PDB file of C-alpha atoms in Angstrom:
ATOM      1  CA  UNK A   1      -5.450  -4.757   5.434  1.00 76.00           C
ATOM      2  CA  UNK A   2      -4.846  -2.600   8.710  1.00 89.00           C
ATOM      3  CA  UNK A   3      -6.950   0.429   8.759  1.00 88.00           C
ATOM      4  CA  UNK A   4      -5.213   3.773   8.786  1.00 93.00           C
ATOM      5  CA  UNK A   5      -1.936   1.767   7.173  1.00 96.00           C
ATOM      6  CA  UNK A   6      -0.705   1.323   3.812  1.00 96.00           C
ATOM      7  CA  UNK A   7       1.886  -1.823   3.731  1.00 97.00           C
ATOM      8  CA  UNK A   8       3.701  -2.315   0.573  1.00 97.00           C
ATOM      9  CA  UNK A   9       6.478  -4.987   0.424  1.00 97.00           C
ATOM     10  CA  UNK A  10       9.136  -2.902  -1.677  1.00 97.00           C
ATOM     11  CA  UNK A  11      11.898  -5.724  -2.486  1.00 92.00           C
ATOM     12  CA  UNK A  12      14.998  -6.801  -0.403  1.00 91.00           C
ATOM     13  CA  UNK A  13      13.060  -7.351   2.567  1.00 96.00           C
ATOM     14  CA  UNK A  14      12.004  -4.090   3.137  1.00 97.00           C
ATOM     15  CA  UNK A  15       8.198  -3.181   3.754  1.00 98.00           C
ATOM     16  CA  UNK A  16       6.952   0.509   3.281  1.00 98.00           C
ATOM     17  CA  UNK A  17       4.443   1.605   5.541  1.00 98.00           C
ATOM     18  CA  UNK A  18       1.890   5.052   4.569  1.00 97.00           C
ATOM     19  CA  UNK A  19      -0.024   6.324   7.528  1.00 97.00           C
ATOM     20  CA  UNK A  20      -3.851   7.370   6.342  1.00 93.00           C
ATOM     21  CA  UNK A  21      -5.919   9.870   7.606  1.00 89.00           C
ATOM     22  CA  UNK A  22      -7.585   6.581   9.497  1.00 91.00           C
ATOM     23  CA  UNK A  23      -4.368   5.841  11.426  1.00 95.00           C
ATOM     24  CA  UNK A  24      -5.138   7.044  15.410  1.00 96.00           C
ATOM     25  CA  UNK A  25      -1.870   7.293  16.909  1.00 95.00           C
ATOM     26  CA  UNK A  26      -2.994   7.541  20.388  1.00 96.00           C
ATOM     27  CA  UNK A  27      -4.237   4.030  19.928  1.00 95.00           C
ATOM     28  CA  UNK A  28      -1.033   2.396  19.294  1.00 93.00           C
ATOM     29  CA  UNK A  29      -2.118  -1.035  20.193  1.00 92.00           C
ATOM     30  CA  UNK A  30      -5.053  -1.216  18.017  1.00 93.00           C
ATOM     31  CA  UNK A  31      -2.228  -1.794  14.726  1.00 94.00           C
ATOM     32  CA  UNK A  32       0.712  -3.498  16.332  1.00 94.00           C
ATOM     33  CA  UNK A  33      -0.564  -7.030  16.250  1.00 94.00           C
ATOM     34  CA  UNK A  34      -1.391  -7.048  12.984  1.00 96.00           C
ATOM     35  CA  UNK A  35       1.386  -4.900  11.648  1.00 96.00           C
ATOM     36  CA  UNK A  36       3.919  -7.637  13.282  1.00 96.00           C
ATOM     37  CA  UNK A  37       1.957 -10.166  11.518  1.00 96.00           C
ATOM     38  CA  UNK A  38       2.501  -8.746   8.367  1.00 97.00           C
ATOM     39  CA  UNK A  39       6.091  -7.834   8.672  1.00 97.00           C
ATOM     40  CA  UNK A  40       6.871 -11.719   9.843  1.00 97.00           C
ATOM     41  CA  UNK A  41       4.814 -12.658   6.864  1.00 97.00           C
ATOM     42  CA  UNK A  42       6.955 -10.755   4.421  1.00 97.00           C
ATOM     43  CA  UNK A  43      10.381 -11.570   5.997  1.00 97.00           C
ATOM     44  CA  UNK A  44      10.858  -8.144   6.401  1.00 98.00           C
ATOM     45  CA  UNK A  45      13.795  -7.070   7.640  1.00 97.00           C
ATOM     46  CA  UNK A  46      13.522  -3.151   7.349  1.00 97.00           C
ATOM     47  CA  UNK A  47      10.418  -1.027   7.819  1.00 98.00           C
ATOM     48  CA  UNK A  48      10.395   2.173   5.557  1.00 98.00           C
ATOM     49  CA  UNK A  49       7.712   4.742   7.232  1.00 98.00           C
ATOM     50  CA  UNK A  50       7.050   7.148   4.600  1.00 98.00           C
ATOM     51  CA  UNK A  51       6.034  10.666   6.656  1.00 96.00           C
ATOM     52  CA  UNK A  52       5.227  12.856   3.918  1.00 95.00           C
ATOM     53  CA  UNK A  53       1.344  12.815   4.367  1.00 93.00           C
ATOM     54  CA  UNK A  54       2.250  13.533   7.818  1.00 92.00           C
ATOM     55  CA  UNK A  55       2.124  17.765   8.362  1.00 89.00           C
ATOM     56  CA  UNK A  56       3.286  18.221  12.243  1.00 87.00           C
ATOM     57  CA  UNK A  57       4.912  15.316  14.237  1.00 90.00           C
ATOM     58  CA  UNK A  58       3.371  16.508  18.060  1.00 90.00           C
ATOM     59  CA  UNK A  59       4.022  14.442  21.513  1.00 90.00           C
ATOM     60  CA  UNK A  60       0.998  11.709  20.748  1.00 93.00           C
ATOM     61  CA  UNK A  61       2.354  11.239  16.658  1.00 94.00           C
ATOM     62  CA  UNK A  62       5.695  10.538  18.481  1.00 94.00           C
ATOM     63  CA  UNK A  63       4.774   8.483  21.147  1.00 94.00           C
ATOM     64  CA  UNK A  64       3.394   6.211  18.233  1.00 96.00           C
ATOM     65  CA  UNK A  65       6.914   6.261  16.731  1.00 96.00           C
ATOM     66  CA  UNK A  66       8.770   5.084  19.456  1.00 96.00           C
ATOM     67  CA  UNK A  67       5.959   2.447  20.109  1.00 96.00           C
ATOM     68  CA  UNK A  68       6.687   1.077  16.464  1.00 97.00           C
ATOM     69  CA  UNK A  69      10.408   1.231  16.632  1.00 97.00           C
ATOM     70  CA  UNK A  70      10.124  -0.624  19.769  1.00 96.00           C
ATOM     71  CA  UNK A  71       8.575  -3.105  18.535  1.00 96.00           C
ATOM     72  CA  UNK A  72      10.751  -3.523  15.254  1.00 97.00           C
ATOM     73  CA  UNK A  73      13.492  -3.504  17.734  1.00 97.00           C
ATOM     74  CA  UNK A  74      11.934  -7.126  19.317  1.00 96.00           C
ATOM     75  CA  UNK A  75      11.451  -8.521  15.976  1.00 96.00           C
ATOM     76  CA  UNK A  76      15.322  -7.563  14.631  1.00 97.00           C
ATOM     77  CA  UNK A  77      13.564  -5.176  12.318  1.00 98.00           C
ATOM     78  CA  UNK A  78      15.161  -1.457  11.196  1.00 97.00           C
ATOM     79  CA  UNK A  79      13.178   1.361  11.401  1.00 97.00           C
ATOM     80  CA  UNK A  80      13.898   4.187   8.968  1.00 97.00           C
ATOM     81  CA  UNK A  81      11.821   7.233   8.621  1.00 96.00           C
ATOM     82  CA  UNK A  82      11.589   9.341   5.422  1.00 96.00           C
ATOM     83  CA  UNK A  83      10.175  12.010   3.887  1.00 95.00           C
ATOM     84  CA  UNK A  84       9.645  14.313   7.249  1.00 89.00           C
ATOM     85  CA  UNK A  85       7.478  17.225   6.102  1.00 86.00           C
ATOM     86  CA  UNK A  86       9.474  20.284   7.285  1.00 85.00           C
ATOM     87  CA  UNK A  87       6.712  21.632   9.137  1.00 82.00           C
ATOM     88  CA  UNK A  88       7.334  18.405  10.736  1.00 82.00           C
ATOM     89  CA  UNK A  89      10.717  18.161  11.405  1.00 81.00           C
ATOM     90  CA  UNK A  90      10.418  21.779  12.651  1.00 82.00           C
ATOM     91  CA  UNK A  91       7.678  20.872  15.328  1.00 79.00           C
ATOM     92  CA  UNK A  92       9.818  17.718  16.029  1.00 80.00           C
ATOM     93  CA  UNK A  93      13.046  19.435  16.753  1.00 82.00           C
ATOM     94  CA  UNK A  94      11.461  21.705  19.399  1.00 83.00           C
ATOM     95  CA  UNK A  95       9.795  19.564  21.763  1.00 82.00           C
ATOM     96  CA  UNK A  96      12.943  16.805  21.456  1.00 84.00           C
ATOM     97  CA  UNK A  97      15.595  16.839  24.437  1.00 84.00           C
ATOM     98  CA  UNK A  98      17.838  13.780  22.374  1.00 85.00           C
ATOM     99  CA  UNK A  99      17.711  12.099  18.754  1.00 85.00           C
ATOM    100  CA  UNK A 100      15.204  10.221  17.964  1.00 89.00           C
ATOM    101  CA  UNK A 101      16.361   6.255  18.399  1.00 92.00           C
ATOM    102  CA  UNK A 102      15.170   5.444  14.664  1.00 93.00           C
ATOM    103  CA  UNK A 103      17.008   6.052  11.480  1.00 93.00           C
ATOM    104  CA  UNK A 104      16.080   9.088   8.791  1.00 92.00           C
ATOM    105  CA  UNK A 105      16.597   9.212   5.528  1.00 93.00           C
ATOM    106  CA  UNK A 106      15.518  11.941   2.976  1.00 92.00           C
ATOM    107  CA  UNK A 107      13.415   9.906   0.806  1.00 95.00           C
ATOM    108  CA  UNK A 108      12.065   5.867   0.439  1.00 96.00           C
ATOM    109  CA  UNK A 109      15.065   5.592  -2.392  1.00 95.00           C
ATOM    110  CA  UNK A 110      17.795   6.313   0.219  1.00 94.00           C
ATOM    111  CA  UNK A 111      16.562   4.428   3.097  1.00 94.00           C
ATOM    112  CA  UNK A 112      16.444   1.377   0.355  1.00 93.00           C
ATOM    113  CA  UNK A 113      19.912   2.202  -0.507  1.00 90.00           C
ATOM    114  CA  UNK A 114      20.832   2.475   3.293  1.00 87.00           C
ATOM    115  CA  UNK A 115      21.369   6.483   2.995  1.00 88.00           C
ATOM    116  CA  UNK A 116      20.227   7.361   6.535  1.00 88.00           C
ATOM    117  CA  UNK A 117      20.887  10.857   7.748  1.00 80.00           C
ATOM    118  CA  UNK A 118      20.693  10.376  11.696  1.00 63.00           C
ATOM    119  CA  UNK A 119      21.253   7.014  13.139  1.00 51.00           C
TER     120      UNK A 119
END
């Protein structure tokens, strides 16, 4: 159990991740250890990060993103993000200059599916 995360192995190889109100996203390297860990241990071969608990996306929030998807990049792991908040997305969209390198899908049933709206 990582504190802060929710990981749920969700079938085909795919691993869902919930951020809690414990997750510290300006303290990236305090989860990526044992998040690896876990994905290798499941054979995972996407990572689902469900955003919907998740009201505004700022600079720090995103920094964490790009950390993760980084780091599912080394391990040959896809990165989809779903359920963006629309407060979110808003906040998002104004402080990006380019897309954001991971995939987005609408919902956890999509990205399963591989219905990603920005890749």
């Amino acid at each position: 159990m990582i504190p802060g995360l929710h990981l749920t192995p969700i079938g085909n190889n795919s691993v869902l991740l919930e951020p809690g109100e414990g997750l510290d996203p300006s303290a990236p390297d305090n989860y990526l250890a044992e998040l690896m860990a876990f994905l290798q241990e499941h054979h995972a071969d996407t990572l689902i990060y469900d955003l919907k608990t998740v009201p505004l996306i700022d600079q720090v929030y995103y920094n964490w993103l790009i950390r993760l998807y980084r780091l599912c990049l080394l391990a040959n792991i896809e990165m989809i993000a779903v359920n963006f908040c629309s407060t979110a997305a808003f906040a998002l969209s104004l402080s990006l200059t380019e897309s954001p390198p991971f995939k987005c899908a609408l919902d956890v049933e999509s990205a399963r599916h591989g219905i990603v709206v920005l890749a």
